[in-house]
Amino acid sequence: MFAAQAFASLFSSPAKTSSPSLASDHPTGGQAAHHAKPLFFTTPHHLKLTYFPIRGLAEDIRLILEESGIAYESENISFHDWHEGGIKQQRAADNPFGQMPILYVNKGEFILSQSKAIIRFIARSTGLDGGDAYSAARCDQLAEGIADLRRQYATLAYDKEFAAKVGDFINKTLVNSFTTIERVYDQNKTRYLLSQDRVSYADIMLFELVDQILALGQDARSVVAKFDRIGEVYKSIAARPRIAAYLASSRRVVAINGASASVGAFKA
Amino acid sequence: MSGDGKYHVHYFAGRGLGEIARIALSEAGVEFEDHRFESLPADLKATTKFGQVPLLVTPAGDRINQSTAILRFIGATHGLSGKTALENAEIDQVIEGVNDIRAKYRALPADAANEERIKFFSTVLPQWLGYFEAILKKTGSGFYVGSNVTIADLYVYVSFDSVINKTADAQPIDAFPLVKAHLEAIAARPRIAAWIAKRPVSQW
Ligand SMILES: N[C@@H](CCC(=O)N[C@@H](CS)C(=O)NCC(=O)O)C(=O)O
Ligand SMILES: N[C@@H](CCC(=O)N[C@@H](CS)C(=O)NCC(=O)O)C(=O)O
């Protein structure tokens, strides 16, 4: 359970915590928030990521952990156990807004929810945000643009009128968003957002979004194929050794969405 | 990129998604030019990342889109972020929680008699205000993270003030004294109060 005292001690006086490194390893200083080196995960921490057995809002996090070579435990909670089995209530103190994904660091010494907060936390701690305020702002900017489209995709996936709306989504929403995202990459001289070879967390989010969109079928595939830069990011991330190993492993979750979705639905 | 040494905020003539940049720059104590328009000029649109505003142009001429990316940038460069990586993660958690409630609010039909709308104000909003009340209770500092003002406080303030609190039906706030006191305290911070006093009046 979430211990308020442990939580408070992480932030106030490191001397009182059982693992001072958690709070003091990586002060971010007056200009705050950023640091030149990967800091947090240089010492081993036990990580557990808790979510439904779907990709949904957790797969970006899993991919970022995989790309960073950070070991983590996956706790996949069934929809039934969460909603009817009392798990939601049991975990209420672990997450302020009653939702998953939840990341547990060192068995609950630090607990974090909200997918994008978790993504950034790991990205900052591993340098996948570029490490300075400007690079991080560029990542955040692209990531929010990607998240805007992801939200529309998720709304469509669960829409009862999916069949009637998917065409417009592909030919309008997707085309418009990908045009703007492609332009971001076009303005770069490099393959990834921040560099030719070093991937950023925003690039990884784009990879997963493209993958989820391809699941919409042939029409979506044809649209995606028109965007060279996005396609290059997608293919090159899929081929990165750690990602490729993950995608081929049983750890890669198959279902994209919950059981009621019209695409990539979870099957018991 | 070359800038003119000043911050510029480009947004519609309203608070909307642009106000958080204006509030954060005000709290940071830096001057900025506040460019407002009734419709997004095509030439400006063409220079943005996703065809949208808000757009922040930094003194050095860097252009940043996406309201929360702008907010984090201002926080990181003006001491309004957390003091540790854990505090920054907590800040992000609050910001995303605010985004969830904003998204629910935005999805509501305008019709005051709509069932979903009524349910939002009678059950969903109080539930979420309860979440925020619990966070403030836990920190005990009057701030959402740590013991100083951060971008999380500013984001909660702007969102609740311009999205929720201003709605006629938003009385549930009275049942959440810590949330209410926090909103009042942020509005009363001298630089923010000064900005509120001088900003153009707008409907939204
Ligand atoms: N903004 C949140 C949204 C989290 C969310 O909606 N989680 C859903 C699963 S995708 C959930 O936990 N639903 C169960 C519930 O609300 O009880 C995030 O990005 O983490
Ligand atoms: N997620 C973006 C959304 C920005 C957005 O939707 N901006 C709207 C105004 S509130 C816009 O610029 N619309 C004009 C257009 O799309 O042409 C953010 O937070 O900045």
Short mmCIF file of C-alpha atoms and ligand atoms in Angstrom, two decimals:
data_model
loop_
_atom_site.label_atom_id
_atom_site.label_comp_id
_atom_site.label_asym_id
_atom_site.label_seq_id
_atom_site.Cartn_x
_atom_site.Cartn_y
_atom_site.Cartn_z
CA MET A 1 0.00 0.00 0.00
CA PHE A 2 0.94 3.55 -0.52
CA ALA A 3 2.50 4.83 2.65
CA ALA A 4 2.02 8.52 3.10
CA GLN A 5 5.06 8.71 5.34
CA ALA A 6 7.33 6.95 2.87
CA PHE A 7 6.04 9.24 0.20
CA ALA A 8 6.66 12.35 2.22
CA SER A 9 10.12 11.22 3.20
CA LEU A 10 11.11 10.82 -0.41
CA PHE A 11 10.58 14.48 -0.91
CA SER A 12 11.60 16.06 2.32
CA SER A 13 14.45 14.63 4.24
CA PRO A 14 16.43 11.99 2.39
CA ALA A 15 18.14 10.96 5.61
CA LYS A 16 14.94 9.38 6.81
CA THR A 17 14.28 7.25 3.76
CA SER A 18 15.45 3.70 3.46
CA SER A 19 16.90 4.52 0.08
CA PRO A 20 18.33 8.01 0.04
CA SER A 21 19.42 7.51 -3.54
CA LEU A 22 15.84 7.81 -4.67
CA ALA A 23 15.55 11.38 -3.60
CA SER A 24 19.07 12.63 -3.68
CA ASP A 25 20.71 10.94 -6.66
CA HIS A 26 19.32 13.35 -9.11
CA PRO A 27 18.50 16.76 -7.84
CA THR A 28 17.65 18.81 -10.84
CA GLY A 29 18.95 22.05 -9.53
CA GLY A 30 17.83 25.64 -9.76
CA GLN A 31 17.16 25.59 -13.46
CA ALA A 32 15.51 22.37 -12.51
CA ALA A 33 14.02 19.54 -14.40
CA HIS A 34 17.06 18.68 -16.43
CA HIS A 35 20.41 17.17 -16.14
CA ALA A 36 23.17 16.23 -18.50
CA LYS A 37 23.44 12.56 -17.63
CA PRO A 38 21.07 9.70 -17.20
CA LEU A 39 20.66 9.54 -13.48
CA PHE A 40 17.84 7.68 -11.94
CA PHE A 41 18.29 4.19 -13.21
CA THR A 42 22.06 4.05 -13.01
CA THR A 43 21.58 2.27 -9.71
CA PRO A 44 19.27 -0.72 -9.84
CA HIS A 45 15.71 -0.11 -8.86
CA HIS A 46 12.95 -2.62 -8.83
CA LEU A 47 10.23 -1.51 -11.21
CA LYS A 48 6.76 -2.89 -11.59
CA LEU A 49 4.32 -1.64 -14.20
CA THR A 50 0.68 -2.36 -13.49
CA TYR A 51 -1.98 -2.21 -16.18
CA PHE A 52 -4.63 -4.19 -18.01
CA PRO A 53 -3.33 -6.96 -20.33
CA ILE A 54 -3.48 -4.63 -23.32
CA ARG A 55 -1.18 -2.12 -24.99
CA GLY A 56 -3.48 0.86 -24.49
CA LEU A 57 -1.81 3.58 -22.47
CA ALA A 58 1.00 1.38 -21.17
CA GLU A 59 2.78 0.19 -24.28
CA ASP A 60 4.78 3.40 -24.77
CA ILE A 61 6.11 2.90 -21.25
CA ARG A 62 6.98 -0.75 -21.87
CA LEU A 63 8.77 0.16 -25.11
CA ILE A 64 10.74 2.94 -23.45
CA LEU A 65 11.84 0.61 -20.67
CA GLU A 66 12.77 -2.06 -23.22
CA GLU A 67 14.75 0.39 -25.37
CA SER A 68 16.57 1.58 -22.27
CA GLY A 69 17.44 -1.97 -21.27
CA ILE A 70 15.75 -1.54 -17.92
CA ALA A 71 14.32 -4.68 -16.35
CA TYR A 72 10.76 -4.41 -15.08
CA GLU A 73 8.03 -6.61 -13.84
CA SER A 74 4.69 -6.52 -15.65
CA GLU A 75 1.65 -6.85 -13.48
CA ASN A 76 -1.30 -7.35 -15.80
CA ILE A 77 -4.62 -7.06 -14.02
CA SER A 78 -7.69 -8.47 -15.70
CA PHE A 79 -10.62 -6.17 -16.38
CA HIS A 80 -12.73 -8.31 -14.12
CA ASP A 81 -10.31 -8.20 -11.20
CA TRP A 82 -9.92 -4.44 -11.51
CA HIS A 83 -13.58 -3.54 -11.76
CA GLU A 84 -15.37 -6.34 -9.94
CA GLY A 85 -12.60 -8.02 -7.99
CA GLY A 86 -11.91 -5.10 -5.71
CA ILE A 87 -8.45 -4.27 -7.09
CA LYS A 88 -9.47 -0.74 -8.05
CA GLN A 89 -10.41 -0.06 -4.41
CA GLN A 90 -7.32 -1.82 -3.08
CA ARG A 91 -5.09 0.37 -5.22
CA ALA A 92 -6.95 3.61 -4.57
CA ALA A 93 -4.22 4.96 -2.35
CA ASP A 94 -1.57 4.18 -4.96
CA ASN A 95 -2.82 6.56 -7.58
CA PRO A 96 -4.52 9.88 -7.10
CA PHE A 97 -7.03 9.51 -9.93
CA GLY A 98 -8.18 5.90 -9.59
CA GLN A 99 -6.59 4.67 -12.80
CA MET A 100 -3.84 2.61 -14.35
CA PRO A 101 -1.09 2.46 -15.57
CA ILE A 102 0.76 2.63 -12.27
CA LEU A 103 4.52 2.39 -11.85
CA TYR A 104 5.87 1.05 -8.57
CA VAL A 105 9.51 1.86 -7.83
CA ASN A 106 11.26 -0.26 -5.21
CA LYS A 107 8.10 -2.04 -4.11
CA GLY A 108 6.17 1.13 -3.50
CA GLU A 109 8.80 3.48 -2.19
CA PHE A 110 7.73 5.74 -4.99
CA ILE A 111 4.51 5.24 -6.88
CA LEU A 112 3.48 7.10 -10.00
CA SER A 113 0.41 7.05 -12.21
CA GLN A 114 -0.65 8.92 -15.36
CA SER A 115 0.92 7.38 -18.46
CA LYS A 116 2.56 10.55 -19.71
CA ALA A 117 3.99 11.38 -16.30
CA ILE A 118 5.49 7.88 -16.19
CA ILE A 119 6.85 8.18 -19.73
CA ARG A 120 8.55 11.49 -18.97
CA PHE A 121 9.86 10.30 -15.65
CA ILE A 122 11.63 7.39 -17.33
CA ALA A 123 12.68 9.48 -20.32
CA ARG A 124 14.24 12.14 -18.10
CA SER A 125 15.96 9.53 -16.04
CA THR A 126 17.47 7.77 -19.04
CA GLY A 127 18.21 10.73 -21.28
CA LEU A 128 15.52 9.81 -23.81
CA ASP A 129 14.30 13.41 -23.53
CA GLY A 130 17.61 14.78 -24.77
CA GLY A 131 18.69 15.98 -21.34
CA ASP A 132 18.27 19.77 -21.59
CA ALA A 133 15.27 22.08 -21.43
CA TYR A 134 15.22 22.82 -25.16
CA SER A 135 15.50 19.21 -26.30
CA ALA A 136 12.92 18.16 -23.75
CA ALA A 137 10.55 20.88 -24.97
CA ARG A 138 10.96 19.63 -28.52
CA CYS A 139 10.19 16.09 -27.39
CA ASP A 140 7.21 17.25 -25.33
CA GLN A 141 5.87 19.25 -28.25
CA LEU A 142 5.96 16.29 -30.65
CA ALA A 143 4.75 13.90 -27.96
CA GLU A 144 1.70 16.07 -27.28
CA GLY A 145 0.93 16.23 -31.01
CA ILE A 146 1.19 12.44 -31.15
CA ALA A 147 -0.96 12.13 -28.04
CA ASP A 148 -3.65 14.35 -29.63
CA LEU A 149 -3.93 11.86 -32.51
CA ARG A 150 -3.71 8.86 -30.18
CA ARG A 151 -6.68 10.22 -28.22
CA GLN A 152 -8.73 10.53 -31.41
CA TYR A 153 -7.72 7.01 -32.41
CA ALA A 154 -8.82 5.64 -29.03
CA THR A 155 -12.13 7.50 -29.21
CA LEU A 156 -12.74 5.96 -32.63
CA ALA A 157 -11.70 2.49 -31.49
CA TYR A 158 -14.41 2.46 -28.81
CA ASP A 159 -17.04 4.32 -30.85
CA LYS A 160 -20.21 2.31 -31.47
CA GLU A 161 -20.31 3.81 -34.95
CA PHE A 162 -16.76 2.74 -35.70
CA ALA A 163 -17.58 1.30 -39.12
CA ALA A 164 -19.23 4.52 -40.26
CA LYS A 165 -16.46 6.73 -38.94
CA VAL A 166 -13.25 4.88 -39.69
CA GLY A 167 -13.06 6.16 -43.27
CA ASP A 168 -13.13 9.78 -42.23
CA PHE A 169 -10.62 9.10 -39.52
CA ILE A 170 -8.18 7.59 -42.01
CA ASN A 171 -8.69 10.02 -44.84
CA LYS A 172 -9.02 13.22 -42.85
CA THR A 173 -7.83 13.05 -39.23
CA LEU A 174 -4.94 10.71 -39.93
CA VAL A 175 -3.84 12.43 -43.11
CA ASN A 176 -3.94 15.86 -41.45
CA SER A 177 -2.06 14.79 -38.35
CA PHE A 178 0.54 12.78 -40.21
CA THR A 179 1.11 15.72 -42.55
CA THR A 180 2.01 17.91 -39.59
CA ILE A 181 4.10 15.21 -37.92
CA GLU A 182 5.92 14.45 -41.17
CA ARG A 183 6.71 18.15 -41.47
CA VAL A 184 8.31 18.14 -38.04
CA TYR A 185 10.66 15.39 -39.19
CA ASP A 186 11.20 17.05 -42.58
CA GLN A 187 12.46 20.15 -40.86
CA ASN A 188 15.04 17.98 -39.11
CA LYS A 189 18.17 16.90 -40.81
CA THR A 190 18.22 13.77 -38.68
CA ARG A 191 16.24 10.54 -38.75
CA TYR A 192 14.94 10.80 -35.20
CA LEU A 193 13.65 13.95 -33.62
CA LEU A 194 16.84 14.91 -31.83
CA SER A 195 19.54 12.94 -33.58
CA GLN A 196 20.33 10.54 -36.38
CA ASP A 197 20.85 7.54 -34.16
CA ARG A 198 19.73 8.36 -30.64
CA VAL A 199 16.08 7.77 -30.30
CA SER A 200 13.89 10.06 -28.16
CA TYR A 201 10.81 9.15 -26.21
CA ALA A 202 8.64 10.99 -28.74
CA ASP A 203 9.99 8.84 -31.58
CA ILE A 204 9.07 5.73 -29.61
CA MET A 205 5.55 7.05 -29.04
CA LEU A 206 5.26 7.61 -32.77
CA PHE A 207 6.36 4.03 -33.42
CA GLU A 208 3.62 2.62 -31.21
CA LEU A 209 0.96 4.93 -32.62
CA VAL A 210 1.85 3.94 -36.20
CA ASP A 211 1.69 0.31 -35.18
CA GLN A 212 -1.77 0.76 -33.67
CA ILE A 213 -2.95 2.63 -36.75
CA LEU A 214 -1.71 -0.08 -39.11
CA ALA A 215 -4.09 -2.42 -37.29
CA LEU A 216 -6.96 -0.48 -38.87
CA GLY A 217 -6.27 -2.35 -42.10
CA GLN A 218 -5.33 -1.82 -45.72
CA ASP A 219 -6.68 1.71 -46.15
CA ALA A 220 -4.72 2.92 -43.17
CA ARG A 221 -1.63 1.10 -44.42
CA SER A 222 -1.86 2.88 -47.77
CA VAL A 223 -2.07 6.25 -46.05
CA VAL A 224 0.84 5.51 -43.73
CA ALA A 225 2.93 4.40 -46.72
CA LYS A 226 2.73 7.93 -48.12
CA PHE A 227 4.71 9.40 -45.25
CA ASP A 228 8.36 8.57 -45.83
CA ARG A 229 9.87 10.13 -42.73
CA ILE A 230 7.30 8.62 -40.40
CA GLY A 231 7.78 5.27 -42.14
CA GLU A 232 11.51 5.50 -41.65
CA VAL A 233 11.14 6.20 -37.95
CA TYR A 234 8.72 3.30 -37.65
CA LYS A 235 10.93 0.80 -39.46
CA SER A 236 14.16 1.83 -37.85
CA ILE A 237 12.71 1.66 -34.35
CA ALA A 238 11.25 -1.78 -35.06
CA ALA A 239 14.76 -2.87 -36.05
CA ARG A 240 16.57 -1.53 -33.01
CA PRO A 241 18.03 -4.59 -31.30
CA ARG A 242 16.26 -4.27 -27.97
CA ILE A 243 12.94 -3.31 -29.52
CA ALA A 244 13.17 -6.07 -32.12
CA ALA A 245 13.89 -8.59 -29.36
CA TYR A 246 10.96 -7.30 -27.36
CA LEU A 247 8.55 -7.38 -30.30
CA ALA A 248 9.52 -10.99 -30.98
CA SER A 249 9.14 -12.00 -27.35
CA SER A 250 6.10 -13.13 -25.40
CA ARG A 251 6.39 -9.91 -23.38
CA ARG A 252 4.94 -7.91 -26.27
CA VAL A 253 1.27 -7.55 -25.56
CA VAL A 254 -0.97 -8.42 -28.49
CA ALA A 255 -4.29 -6.72 -27.73
CA ILE A 256 -4.24 -2.98 -28.31
CA ASN A 257 -7.56 -2.07 -26.73
CA GLY A 258 -10.18 -3.30 -24.31
CA ALA A 259 -12.70 -6.00 -25.22
CA SER A 260 -15.38 -3.61 -26.45
CA ALA A 261 -13.17 -1.94 -29.04
CA SER A 262 -13.65 -2.42 -32.77
CA VAL A 263 -9.95 -2.74 -33.48
CA GLY A 264 -7.22 -4.67 -31.68
CA ALA A 265 -9.71 -5.83 -29.05
CA PHE A 266 -8.70 -7.91 -26.08
CA LYS A 267 -9.91 -11.50 -26.26
CA ALA A 268 -10.07 -13.52 -23.10
CA MET B 1 17.04 31.05 -34.93
CA SER B 2 17.26 34.58 -33.82
CA GLY B 3 14.86 36.23 -31.47
CA ASP B 4 14.20 39.78 -30.37
CA GLY B 5 15.06 39.16 -26.73
CA LYS B 6 11.44 38.92 -25.64
CA TYR B 7 8.89 36.21 -25.05
CA HIS B 8 5.87 36.21 -27.34
CA VAL B 9 2.64 34.32 -26.73
CA HIS B 10 0.40 33.82 -29.75
CA TYR B 11 -3.15 32.71 -29.12
CA PHE B 12 -6.78 33.52 -29.72
CA ALA B 13 -8.43 36.44 -27.91
CA GLY B 14 -9.41 34.29 -24.97
CA ARG B 15 -7.91 32.29 -22.13
CA GLY B 16 -8.45 28.76 -23.48
CA LEU B 17 -5.23 26.84 -23.97
CA GLY B 18 -3.15 30.02 -24.16
CA GLU B 19 -3.71 31.39 -20.69
CA ILE B 20 -1.40 28.91 -18.96
CA ALA B 21 1.60 30.32 -20.84
CA ARG B 22 0.61 33.87 -19.90
CA ILE B 23 0.10 32.93 -16.24
CA ALA B 24 3.37 30.99 -16.03
CA LEU B 25 5.36 33.82 -17.60
CA SER B 26 3.67 36.26 -15.24
CA GLU B 27 4.51 34.17 -12.18
CA ALA B 28 8.08 33.84 -13.50
CA GLY B 29 8.23 37.63 -13.53
CA VAL B 30 9.22 37.96 -17.15
CA GLU B 31 7.77 40.34 -19.70
CA PHE B 32 6.06 38.96 -22.75
CA GLU B 33 4.16 40.24 -25.73
CA ASP B 34 0.62 38.97 -25.76
CA HIS B 35 -0.51 38.53 -29.36
CA ARG B 36 -4.24 37.90 -29.62
CA PHE B 37 -6.45 37.34 -32.64
CA GLU B 38 -10.06 36.46 -33.45
CA SER B 39 -9.02 33.99 -36.14
CA LEU B 40 -5.70 32.27 -36.59
CA PRO B 41 -3.76 34.14 -39.30
CA ALA B 42 -2.82 31.75 -42.11
CA ASP B 43 0.81 32.86 -42.19
CA LEU B 44 1.16 32.21 -38.48
CA LYS B 45 -0.62 28.85 -38.77
CA ALA B 46 1.87 27.79 -41.42
CA THR B 47 4.77 28.34 -39.04
CA THR B 48 3.37 26.24 -36.20
CA LYS B 49 4.15 22.59 -35.65
CA PHE B 50 0.63 21.22 -35.87
CA GLY B 51 -1.20 24.15 -37.40
CA GLN B 52 -2.33 25.24 -33.94
CA VAL B 53 -1.76 27.74 -31.21
CA PRO B 54 -0.73 28.44 -28.46
CA LEU B 55 2.72 29.20 -29.77
CA LEU B 56 5.52 30.48 -27.56
CA VAL B 57 8.45 32.28 -29.14
CA THR B 58 11.40 32.51 -26.77
CA PRO B 59 13.77 35.47 -26.45
CA ALA B 60 16.25 33.47 -28.52
CA GLY B 61 13.64 32.89 -31.22
CA ASP B 62 12.84 29.24 -30.51
CA ARG B 63 9.25 28.35 -31.28
CA ILE B 64 7.39 25.95 -29.03
CA ASN B 65 3.88 24.62 -29.58
CA GLN B 66 1.61 22.52 -27.39
CA SER B 67 0.36 24.17 -24.23
CA THR B 68 1.86 21.68 -21.77
CA ALA B 69 5.21 21.55 -23.57
CA ILE B 70 5.28 25.35 -23.30
CA LEU B 71 4.39 25.14 -19.63
CA ARG B 72 7.13 22.63 -18.84
CA PHE B 73 9.67 24.71 -20.73
CA ILE B 74 8.81 27.83 -18.76
CA GLY B 75 8.93 25.78 -15.55
CA ALA B 76 12.33 24.32 -16.35
CA THR B 77 13.89 27.62 -17.31
CA HIS B 78 12.36 29.81 -14.59
CA GLY B 79 12.53 27.71 -11.45
CA LEU B 80 8.90 26.65 -11.43
CA SER B 81 9.64 22.95 -11.84
CA GLY B 82 10.28 20.44 -9.08
CA LYS B 83 13.49 20.19 -7.13
CA THR B 84 14.04 16.52 -7.87
CA ALA B 85 13.16 14.02 -10.57
CA LEU B 86 10.52 12.62 -8.25
CA GLU B 87 8.92 16.02 -7.77
CA ASN B 88 8.86 16.54 -11.52
CA ALA B 89 7.13 13.19 -11.92
CA GLU B 90 4.57 14.24 -9.32
CA ILE B 91 4.04 17.51 -11.15
CA ASP B 92 3.41 15.65 -14.39
CA GLN B 93 0.98 13.34 -12.62
CA VAL B 94 -1.08 16.33 -11.49
CA ILE B 95 -0.93 17.97 -14.93
CA GLU B 96 -2.19 14.80 -16.61
CA GLY B 97 -4.94 14.43 -14.03
CA VAL B 98 -6.05 17.94 -14.88
CA ASN B 99 -5.96 17.00 -18.55
CA ASP B 100 -8.27 14.07 -17.88
CA ILE B 101 -10.90 16.21 -16.22
CA ARG B 102 -10.52 18.90 -18.88
CA ALA B 103 -11.07 16.27 -21.58
CA LYS B 104 -14.22 15.01 -19.87
CA TYR B 105 -15.50 18.57 -19.56
CA ARG B 106 -14.73 19.40 -23.17
CA ALA B 107 -16.60 16.33 -24.42
CA LEU B 108 -19.87 17.45 -22.79
CA PRO B 109 -22.81 18.54 -24.92
CA ALA B 110 -23.64 22.24 -24.41
CA ASP B 111 -27.30 21.62 -23.61
CA ALA B 112 -27.76 22.30 -19.90
CA ALA B 113 -30.50 19.65 -19.62
CA ASN B 114 -28.33 16.94 -21.15
CA GLU B 115 -28.09 13.89 -18.89
CA GLU B 116 -24.38 13.45 -19.32
CA ARG B 117 -23.80 17.07 -18.51
CA ILE B 118 -25.87 16.85 -15.37
CA LYS B 119 -24.03 13.69 -14.34
CA PHE B 120 -20.70 15.42 -14.90
CA PHE B 121 -21.49 18.19 -12.46
CA SER B 122 -23.30 16.01 -9.94
CA THR B 123 -20.92 13.05 -9.76
CA VAL B 124 -17.87 13.13 -12.02
CA LEU B 125 -16.62 16.58 -11.10
CA PRO B 126 -17.07 16.08 -7.33
CA GLN B 127 -15.26 12.75 -7.60
CA TRP B 128 -12.33 14.42 -9.32
CA LEU B 129 -12.30 17.43 -7.02
CA GLY B 130 -12.07 14.84 -4.25
CA TYR B 131 -8.93 13.45 -5.89
CA PHE B 132 -7.38 16.90 -5.90
CA GLU B 133 -8.48 17.60 -2.34
CA ALA B 134 -6.75 14.37 -1.26
CA ILE B 135 -3.48 15.39 -2.92
CA LEU B 136 -3.49 18.73 -1.10
CA LYS B 137 -4.31 17.00 2.14
CA LYS B 138 -1.32 14.71 1.66
CA THR B 139 1.18 17.45 0.84
CA GLY B 140 -0.21 19.66 3.61
CA SER B 141 1.69 22.60 2.15
CA GLY B 142 -1.08 24.31 0.23
CA PHE B 143 0.67 23.27 -2.99
CA TYR B 144 0.12 20.20 -5.12
CA VAL B 145 3.77 19.11 -5.09
CA GLY B 146 6.39 19.82 -2.46
CA SER B 147 6.21 23.02 -0.50
CA ASN B 148 6.54 25.67 -3.19
CA VAL B 149 4.52 26.86 -6.11
CA THR B 150 5.17 24.87 -9.28
CA ILE B 151 3.72 24.67 -12.76
CA ALA B 152 1.30 22.03 -11.39
CA ASP B 153 -0.36 24.66 -9.18
CA LEU B 154 -0.58 27.10 -12.06
CA TYR B 155 -2.08 24.49 -14.35
CA VAL B 156 -4.71 23.46 -11.83
CA TYR B 157 -5.56 27.11 -11.22
CA VAL B 158 -5.91 28.07 -14.87
CA SER B 159 -7.84 24.94 -15.75
CA PHE B 160 -10.29 25.08 -12.88
CA ASP B 161 -10.68 28.82 -13.17
CA SER B 162 -11.30 29.04 -16.89
CA VAL B 163 -12.83 25.66 -17.57
CA ILE B 164 -14.74 24.57 -14.52
CA ASN B 165 -15.03 27.17 -11.83
CA LYS B 166 -16.53 29.77 -14.14
CA THR B 167 -19.43 27.58 -15.13
CA ALA B 168 -22.67 28.46 -13.40
CA ASP B 169 -23.25 24.85 -12.37
CA ALA B 170 -19.82 24.43 -10.78
CA GLN B 171 -20.86 24.86 -7.18
CA PRO B 172 -19.38 21.50 -6.03
CA ILE B 173 -16.11 23.32 -5.41
CA ASP B 174 -17.51 24.58 -2.10
CA ALA B 175 -17.35 21.05 -0.70
CA PHE B 176 -13.58 20.95 -1.24
CA PRO B 177 -12.05 23.58 1.02
CA LEU B 178 -8.40 22.84 0.23
CA VAL B 179 -8.97 22.99 -3.52
CA LYS B 180 -10.91 26.20 -3.11
CA ALA B 181 -8.34 27.82 -0.83
CA HIS B 182 -5.58 26.84 -3.26
CA LEU B 183 -7.34 28.49 -6.19
CA GLU B 184 -7.79 31.65 -4.13
CA ALA B 185 -4.19 31.62 -2.96
CA ILE B 186 -2.83 31.26 -6.50
CA ALA B 187 -5.07 34.05 -7.78
CA ALA B 188 -3.81 36.26 -4.96
CA ARG B 189 -0.11 35.79 -5.69
CA PRO B 190 1.08 39.31 -6.47
CA ARG B 191 2.34 38.75 -10.01
CA ILE B 192 -0.66 36.65 -10.94
CA ALA B 193 -3.09 39.12 -9.39
CA ALA B 194 -1.37 41.89 -11.34
CA TRP B 195 -1.72 39.94 -14.58
CA ILE B 196 -5.37 39.15 -13.93
CA ALA B 197 -6.04 42.83 -13.25
CA LYS B 198 -4.50 43.95 -16.50
CA ARG B 199 -5.39 41.16 -18.92
CA PRO B 200 -8.11 41.83 -21.47
CA VAL B 201 -11.52 40.63 -20.38
CA SER B 202 -12.77 37.71 -22.43
CA GLN B 203 -15.73 35.32 -22.38
CA TRP B 204 -13.65 32.14 -22.30
N1 LIG C 1 -4.70 10.06 -18.40
C1 LIG C 1 -4.57 8.76 -17.80
C2 LIG C 1 -5.74 7.91 -18.20
C3 LIG C 1 -5.72 6.57 -17.50
C4 LIG C 1 -6.90 5.72 -17.82
O1 LIG C 1 -7.92 6.17 -18.37
N2 LIG C 1 -6.78 4.43 -17.46
C5 LIG C 1 -7.82 3.48 -17.67
C6 LIG C 1 -7.32 2.33 -18.50
S1 LIG C 1 -6.79 2.85 -20.11
C7 LIG C 1 -8.26 2.89 -16.35
O2 LIG C 1 -7.45 2.71 -15.45
N3 LIG C 1 -9.55 2.57 -16.25
C8 LIG C 1 -10.07 1.90 -15.12
C9 LIG C 1 -10.83 2.79 -14.18
O3 LIG C 1 -10.90 4.03 -14.43
O4 LIG C 1 -11.31 2.26 -13.21
C10 LIG C 1 -3.26 8.15 -18.25
O5 LIG C 1 -2.76 8.55 -19.31
O6 LIG C 1 -2.69 7.34 -17.52
N1 LIG C 2 -2.90 19.90 -27.67
C1 LIG C 2 -2.74 21.25 -28.20
C2 LIG C 2 -4.07 21.70 -28.78
C3 LIG C 2 -4.00 23.05 -29.41
C4 LIG C 2 -5.30 23.45 -30.08
O1 LIG C 2 -6.22 22.64 -30.26
N2 LIG C 2 -5.36 24.73 -30.51
C5 LIG C 2 -6.53 25.25 -31.17
C6 LIG C 2 -7.09 26.41 -30.38
S1 LIG C 2 -7.61 26.00 -28.75
C7 LIG C 2 -6.13 25.81 -32.52
O2 LIG C 2 -5.07 26.36 -32.68
N3 LIG C 2 -7.03 25.71 -33.52
C8 LIG C 2 -6.85 26.37 -34.77
C9 LIG C 2 -6.66 25.46 -35.92
O3 LIG C 2 -6.58 24.22 -35.73
O4 LIG C 2 -6.58 25.99 -37.05
C10 LIG C 2 -2.23 22.17 -27.08
O5 LIG C 2 -2.42 21.86 -25.90
O6 LIG C 2 -1.59 23.19 -27.39
#
